[in-house]
PDB file of C-alpha atoms in Angstrom:
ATOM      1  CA  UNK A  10       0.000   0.000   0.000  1.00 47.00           C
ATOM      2  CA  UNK A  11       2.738   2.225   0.713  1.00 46.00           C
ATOM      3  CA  UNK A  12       4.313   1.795  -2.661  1.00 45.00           C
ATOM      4  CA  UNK A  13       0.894   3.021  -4.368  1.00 43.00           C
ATOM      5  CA  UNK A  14       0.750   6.141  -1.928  1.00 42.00           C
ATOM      6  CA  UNK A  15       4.522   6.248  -3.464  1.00 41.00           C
ATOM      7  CA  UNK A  16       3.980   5.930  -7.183  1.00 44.00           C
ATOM      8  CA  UNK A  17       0.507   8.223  -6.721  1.00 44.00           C
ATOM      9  CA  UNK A  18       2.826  10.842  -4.723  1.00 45.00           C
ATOM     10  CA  UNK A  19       5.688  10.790  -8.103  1.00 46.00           C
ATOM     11  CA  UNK A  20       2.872  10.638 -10.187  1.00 47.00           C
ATOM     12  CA  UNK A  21       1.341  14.191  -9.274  1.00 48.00           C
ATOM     13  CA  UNK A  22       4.480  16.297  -8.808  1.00 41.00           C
ATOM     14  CA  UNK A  23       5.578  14.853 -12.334  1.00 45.00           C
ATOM     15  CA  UNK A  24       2.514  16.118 -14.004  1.00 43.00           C
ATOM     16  CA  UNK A  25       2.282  19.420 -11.773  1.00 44.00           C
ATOM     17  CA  UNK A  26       5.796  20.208 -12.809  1.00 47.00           C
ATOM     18  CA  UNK A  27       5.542  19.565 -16.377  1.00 48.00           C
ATOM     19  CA  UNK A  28       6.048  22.505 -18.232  1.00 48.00           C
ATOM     20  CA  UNK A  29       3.387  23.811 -20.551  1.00 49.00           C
ATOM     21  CA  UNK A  30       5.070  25.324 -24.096  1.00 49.00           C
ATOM     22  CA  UNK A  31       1.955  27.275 -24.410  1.00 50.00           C
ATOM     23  CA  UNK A  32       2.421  29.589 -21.712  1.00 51.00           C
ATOM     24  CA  UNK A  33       4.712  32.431 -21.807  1.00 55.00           C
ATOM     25  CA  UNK A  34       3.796  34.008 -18.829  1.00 61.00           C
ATOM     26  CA  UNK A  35       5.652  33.832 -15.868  1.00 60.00           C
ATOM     27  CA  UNK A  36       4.713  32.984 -12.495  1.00 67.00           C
ATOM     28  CA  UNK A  37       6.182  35.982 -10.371  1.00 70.00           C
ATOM     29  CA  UNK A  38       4.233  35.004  -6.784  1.00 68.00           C
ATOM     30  CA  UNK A  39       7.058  33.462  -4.907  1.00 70.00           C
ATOM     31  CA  UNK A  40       9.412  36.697  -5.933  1.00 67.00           C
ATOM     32  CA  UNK A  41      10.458  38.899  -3.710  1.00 68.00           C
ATOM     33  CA  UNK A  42      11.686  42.310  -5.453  1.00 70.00           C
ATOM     34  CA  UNK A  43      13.941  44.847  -4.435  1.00 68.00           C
ATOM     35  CA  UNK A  44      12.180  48.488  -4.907  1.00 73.00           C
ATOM     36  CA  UNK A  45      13.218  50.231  -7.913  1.00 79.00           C
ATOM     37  CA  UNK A  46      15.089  53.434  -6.840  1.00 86.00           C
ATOM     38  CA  UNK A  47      16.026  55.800 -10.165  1.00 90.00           C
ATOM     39  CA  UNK A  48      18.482  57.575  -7.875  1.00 94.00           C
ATOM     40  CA  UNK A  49      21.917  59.169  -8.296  1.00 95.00           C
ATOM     41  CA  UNK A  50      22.808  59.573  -4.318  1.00 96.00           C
ATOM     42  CA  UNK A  51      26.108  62.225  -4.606  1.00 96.00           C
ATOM     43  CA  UNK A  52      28.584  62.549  -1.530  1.00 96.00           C
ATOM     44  CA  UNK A  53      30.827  65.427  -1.207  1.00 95.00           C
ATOM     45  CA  UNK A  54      34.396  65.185   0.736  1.00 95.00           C
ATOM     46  CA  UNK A  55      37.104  67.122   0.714  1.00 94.00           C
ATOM     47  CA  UNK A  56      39.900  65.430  -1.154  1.00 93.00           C
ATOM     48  CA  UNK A  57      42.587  65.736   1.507  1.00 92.00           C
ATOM     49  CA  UNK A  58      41.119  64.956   4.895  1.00 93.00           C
ATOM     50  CA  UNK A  59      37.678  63.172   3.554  1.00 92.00           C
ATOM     51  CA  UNK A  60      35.279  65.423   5.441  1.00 94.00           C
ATOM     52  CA  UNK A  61      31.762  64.928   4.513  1.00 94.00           C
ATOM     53  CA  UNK A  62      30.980  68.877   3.238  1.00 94.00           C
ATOM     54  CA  UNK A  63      27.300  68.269   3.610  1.00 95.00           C
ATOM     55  CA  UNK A  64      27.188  67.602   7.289  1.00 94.00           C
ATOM     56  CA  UNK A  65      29.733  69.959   8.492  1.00 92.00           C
ATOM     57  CA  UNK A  66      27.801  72.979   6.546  1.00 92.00           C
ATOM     58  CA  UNK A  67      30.159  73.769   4.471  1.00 92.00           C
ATOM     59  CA  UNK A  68      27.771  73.182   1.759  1.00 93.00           C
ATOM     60  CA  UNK A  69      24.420  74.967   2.102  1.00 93.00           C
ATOM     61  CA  UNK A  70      21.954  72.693   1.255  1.00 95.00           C
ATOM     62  CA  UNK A  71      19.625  75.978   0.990  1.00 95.00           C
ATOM     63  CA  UNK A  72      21.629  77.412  -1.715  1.00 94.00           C
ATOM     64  CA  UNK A  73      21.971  74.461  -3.972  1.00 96.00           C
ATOM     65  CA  UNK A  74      20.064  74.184  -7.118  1.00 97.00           C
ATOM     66  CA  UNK A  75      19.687  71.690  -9.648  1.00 97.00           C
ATOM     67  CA  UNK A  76      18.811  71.726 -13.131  1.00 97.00           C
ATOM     68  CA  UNK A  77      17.780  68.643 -16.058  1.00 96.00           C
ATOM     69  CA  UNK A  78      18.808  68.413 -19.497  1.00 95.00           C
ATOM     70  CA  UNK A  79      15.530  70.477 -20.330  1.00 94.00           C
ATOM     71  CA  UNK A  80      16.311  73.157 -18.260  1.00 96.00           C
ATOM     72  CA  UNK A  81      13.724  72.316 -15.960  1.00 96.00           C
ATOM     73  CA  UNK A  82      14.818  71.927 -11.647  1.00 96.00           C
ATOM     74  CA  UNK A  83      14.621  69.018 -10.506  1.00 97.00           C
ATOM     75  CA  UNK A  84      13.544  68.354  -6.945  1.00 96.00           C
ATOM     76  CA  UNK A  85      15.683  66.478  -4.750  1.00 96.00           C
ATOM     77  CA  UNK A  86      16.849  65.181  -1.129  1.00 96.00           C
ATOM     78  CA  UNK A  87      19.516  65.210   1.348  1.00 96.00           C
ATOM     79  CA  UNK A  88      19.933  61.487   3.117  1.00 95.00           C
ATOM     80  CA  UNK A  89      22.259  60.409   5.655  1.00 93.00           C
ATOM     81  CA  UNK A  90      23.608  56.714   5.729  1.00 90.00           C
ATOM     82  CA  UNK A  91      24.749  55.934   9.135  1.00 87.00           C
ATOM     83  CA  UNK A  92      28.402  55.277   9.103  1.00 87.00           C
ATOM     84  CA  UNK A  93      27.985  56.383   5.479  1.00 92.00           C
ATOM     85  CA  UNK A  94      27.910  59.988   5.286  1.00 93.00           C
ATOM     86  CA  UNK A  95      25.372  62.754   4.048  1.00 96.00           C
ATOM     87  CA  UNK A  96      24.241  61.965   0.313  1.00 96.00           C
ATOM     88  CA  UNK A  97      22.211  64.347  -2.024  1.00 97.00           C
ATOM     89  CA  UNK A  98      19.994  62.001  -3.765  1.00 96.00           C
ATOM     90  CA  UNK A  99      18.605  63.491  -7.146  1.00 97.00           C
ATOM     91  CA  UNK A 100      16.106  61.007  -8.788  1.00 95.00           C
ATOM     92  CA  UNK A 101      16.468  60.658 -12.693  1.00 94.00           C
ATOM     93  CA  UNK A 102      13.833  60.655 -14.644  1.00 90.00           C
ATOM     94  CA  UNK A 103      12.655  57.252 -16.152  1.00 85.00           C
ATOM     95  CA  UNK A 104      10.269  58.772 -18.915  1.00 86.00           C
ATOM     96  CA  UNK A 105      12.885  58.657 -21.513  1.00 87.00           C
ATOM     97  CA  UNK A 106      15.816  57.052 -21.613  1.00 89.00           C
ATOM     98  CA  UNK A 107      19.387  57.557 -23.414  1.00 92.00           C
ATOM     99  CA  UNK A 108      21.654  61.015 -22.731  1.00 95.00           C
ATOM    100  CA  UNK A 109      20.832  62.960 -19.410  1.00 96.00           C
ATOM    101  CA  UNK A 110      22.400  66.004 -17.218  1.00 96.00           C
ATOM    102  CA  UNK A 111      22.188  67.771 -14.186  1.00 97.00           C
ATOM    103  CA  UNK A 112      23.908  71.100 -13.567  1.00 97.00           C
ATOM    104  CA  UNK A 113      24.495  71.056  -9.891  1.00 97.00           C
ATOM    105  CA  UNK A 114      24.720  74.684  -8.422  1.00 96.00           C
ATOM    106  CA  UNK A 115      26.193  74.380  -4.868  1.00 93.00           C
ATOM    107  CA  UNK A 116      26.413  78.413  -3.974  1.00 86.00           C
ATOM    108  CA  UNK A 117      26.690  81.833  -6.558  1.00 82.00           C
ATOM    109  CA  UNK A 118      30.141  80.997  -7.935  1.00 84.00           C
ATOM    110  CA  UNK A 119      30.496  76.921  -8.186  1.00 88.00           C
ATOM    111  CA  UNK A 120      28.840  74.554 -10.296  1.00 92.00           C
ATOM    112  CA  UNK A 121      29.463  71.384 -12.214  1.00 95.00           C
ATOM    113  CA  UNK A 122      27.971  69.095 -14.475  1.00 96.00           C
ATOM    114  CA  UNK A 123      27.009  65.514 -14.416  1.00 96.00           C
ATOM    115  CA  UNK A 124      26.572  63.834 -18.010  1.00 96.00           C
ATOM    116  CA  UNK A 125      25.054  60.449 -17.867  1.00 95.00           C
ATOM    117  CA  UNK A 126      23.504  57.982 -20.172  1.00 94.00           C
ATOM    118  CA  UNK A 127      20.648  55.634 -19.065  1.00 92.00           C
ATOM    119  CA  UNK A 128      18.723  52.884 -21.194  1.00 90.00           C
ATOM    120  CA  UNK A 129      16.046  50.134 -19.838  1.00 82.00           C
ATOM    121  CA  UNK A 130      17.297  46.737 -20.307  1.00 74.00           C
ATOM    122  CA  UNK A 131      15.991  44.363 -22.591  1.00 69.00           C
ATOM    123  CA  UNK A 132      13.945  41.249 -20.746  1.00 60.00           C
ATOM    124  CA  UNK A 133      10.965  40.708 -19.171  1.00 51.00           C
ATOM    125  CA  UNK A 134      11.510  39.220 -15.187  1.00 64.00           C
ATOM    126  CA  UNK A 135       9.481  39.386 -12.546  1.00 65.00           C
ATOM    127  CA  UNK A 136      10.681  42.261 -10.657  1.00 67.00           C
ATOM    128  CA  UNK A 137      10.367  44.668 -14.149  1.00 65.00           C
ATOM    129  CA  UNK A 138      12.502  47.286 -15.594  1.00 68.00           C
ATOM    130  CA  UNK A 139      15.296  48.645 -13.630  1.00 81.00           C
ATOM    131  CA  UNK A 140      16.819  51.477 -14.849  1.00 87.00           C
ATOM    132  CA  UNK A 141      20.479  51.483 -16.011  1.00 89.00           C
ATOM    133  CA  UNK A 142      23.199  53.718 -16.280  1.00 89.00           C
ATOM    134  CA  UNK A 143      24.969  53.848 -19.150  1.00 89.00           C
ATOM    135  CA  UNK A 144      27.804  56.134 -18.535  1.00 90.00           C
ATOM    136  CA  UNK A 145      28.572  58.939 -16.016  1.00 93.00           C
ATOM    137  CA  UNK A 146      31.197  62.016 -15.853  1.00 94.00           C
ATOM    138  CA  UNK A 147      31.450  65.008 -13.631  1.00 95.00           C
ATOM    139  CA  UNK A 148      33.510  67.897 -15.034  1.00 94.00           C
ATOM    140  CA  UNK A 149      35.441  69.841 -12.539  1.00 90.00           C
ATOM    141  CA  UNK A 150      35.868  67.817  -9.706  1.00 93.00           C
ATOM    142  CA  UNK A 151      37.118  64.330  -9.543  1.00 93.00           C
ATOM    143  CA  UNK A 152      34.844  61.637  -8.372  1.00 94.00           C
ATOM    144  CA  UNK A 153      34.597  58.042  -7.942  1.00 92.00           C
ATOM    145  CA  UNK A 154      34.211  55.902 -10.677  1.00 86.00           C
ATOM    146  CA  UNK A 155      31.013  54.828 -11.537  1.00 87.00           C
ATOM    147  CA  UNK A 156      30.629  51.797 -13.883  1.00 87.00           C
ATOM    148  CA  UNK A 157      27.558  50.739 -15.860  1.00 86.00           C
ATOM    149  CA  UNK A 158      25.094  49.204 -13.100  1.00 87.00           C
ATOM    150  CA  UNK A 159      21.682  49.681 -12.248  1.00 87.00           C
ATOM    151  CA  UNK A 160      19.929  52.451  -9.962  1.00 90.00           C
ATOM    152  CA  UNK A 161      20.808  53.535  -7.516  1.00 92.00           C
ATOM    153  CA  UNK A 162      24.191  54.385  -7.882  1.00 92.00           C
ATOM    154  CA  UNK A 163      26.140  55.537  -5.003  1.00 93.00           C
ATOM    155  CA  UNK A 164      29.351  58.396  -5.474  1.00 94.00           C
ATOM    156  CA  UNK A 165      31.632  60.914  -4.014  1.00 96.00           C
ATOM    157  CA  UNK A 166      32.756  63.747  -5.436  1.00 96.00           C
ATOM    158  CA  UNK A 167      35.809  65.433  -3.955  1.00 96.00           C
ATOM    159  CA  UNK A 168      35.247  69.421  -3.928  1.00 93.00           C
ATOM    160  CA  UNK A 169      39.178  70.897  -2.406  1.00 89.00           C
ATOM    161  CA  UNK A 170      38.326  74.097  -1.775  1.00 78.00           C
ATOM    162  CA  UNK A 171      34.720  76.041  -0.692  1.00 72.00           C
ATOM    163  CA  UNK A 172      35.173  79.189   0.640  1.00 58.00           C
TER     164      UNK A 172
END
C-alpha cells in the first residue's frame, strides 16, 4: 500500500511540474523584489582629509540648485547613511531614456555638471525594468568611478576648496 501512496505521490508532482510550451507568462508570486530606486545619491568630501561637506555645513543645502537636461529643476533630497555619510539624492527621470544632465549649483560661484547615459534593459523578469546607467562624468571635480550598473548608484565627489 505504501508503494501506491509512493507511485501516486511521483505521479502528481511529475505532471504538476511539467512545463506547458503554451504559456509564456511567468509565475512571479514566490518573488520577492527589491524596490526600484532611479536615484543618483552624490557625496561630497574634501579630497585631503575626507570630510563629509554636507554635514559639516560647508555646503548649504539651501543654496543648492539643480537643473535637467531640459532646463527644468529638478527636486531632490539630502539622506544620511549611518556610518555612510550625508548623500544628495537626485532622482532621474525614467520617462525617456538615453543622454541625461544635471547642472548642480552648490552656492553663486560653483557649479558642475554631471553627463550620464541611461537605457532600460531588454527582458521581461518578474521584478520589471530597472533602470540602467549607461555612462557617467562630472567635469570639474574628480569623483569616484562609476561603472555601468543599475539604480541607484552611489558616489563621491571630492570638492578641495569652498570658501
Amino acid at each position: 500500500m505504501a508503494k501506491k501512496f509512493l507511485l501516486l505521490f511521483i505521479t502528481i508532482v511529475m505532471v504538476s511540474c511539467g512545463s506547458d510550451d503554451d504559456s509564456t507568462d511567468l509565475d512571479c508570486s514566490l518573488v520577492l523584489c527589491a524596490a526600484v530606486d532611479d536615484t543618483i545619491y552624490l557625496q561630497f568630501l574634501h579630497p585631503d582629509n575626507d570630510e563629509d561637506l554636507l554635514k559639516n555645513g560647508t555646503i548649504n543645502v539651501d543654496l543648492i540648485e539643480i537643473i535637467n537636461e531640459d532646463s527644468n529643476e529638478v527636486t531632490f533630497t539630502v539622506e544620511e547613511f549611518s556610518e555612510m555619510g550625508v548623500y544628495l539624492a537626485i532622482p532621474v527621470s525614467t520617462t525617456s531614456f538615453g543622454r541625461k544632465s544635471f547642472t548642480i549649483t552648490l552656492d553663486e560661484d560653483e557649479s558642475f555638471n554631471i553627463n550620464f547615459e541611461t537605457s532600460l534593459p531588454e527582458g521581461n523578469d518578474c521584478c520589471g525594468a530597472y533602470t540602467t546607467l549607461e555612462s557617467f562624468t562630472i567635469d570639474n571635480y574628480s569623483y569616484d568611478l562609476v561603472e555601468p550598473s543599475p539604480l541607484p548608484v552611489l558616489t563621491t565627489v571630492y570638492i578641495p576648496n569652498l570658501d
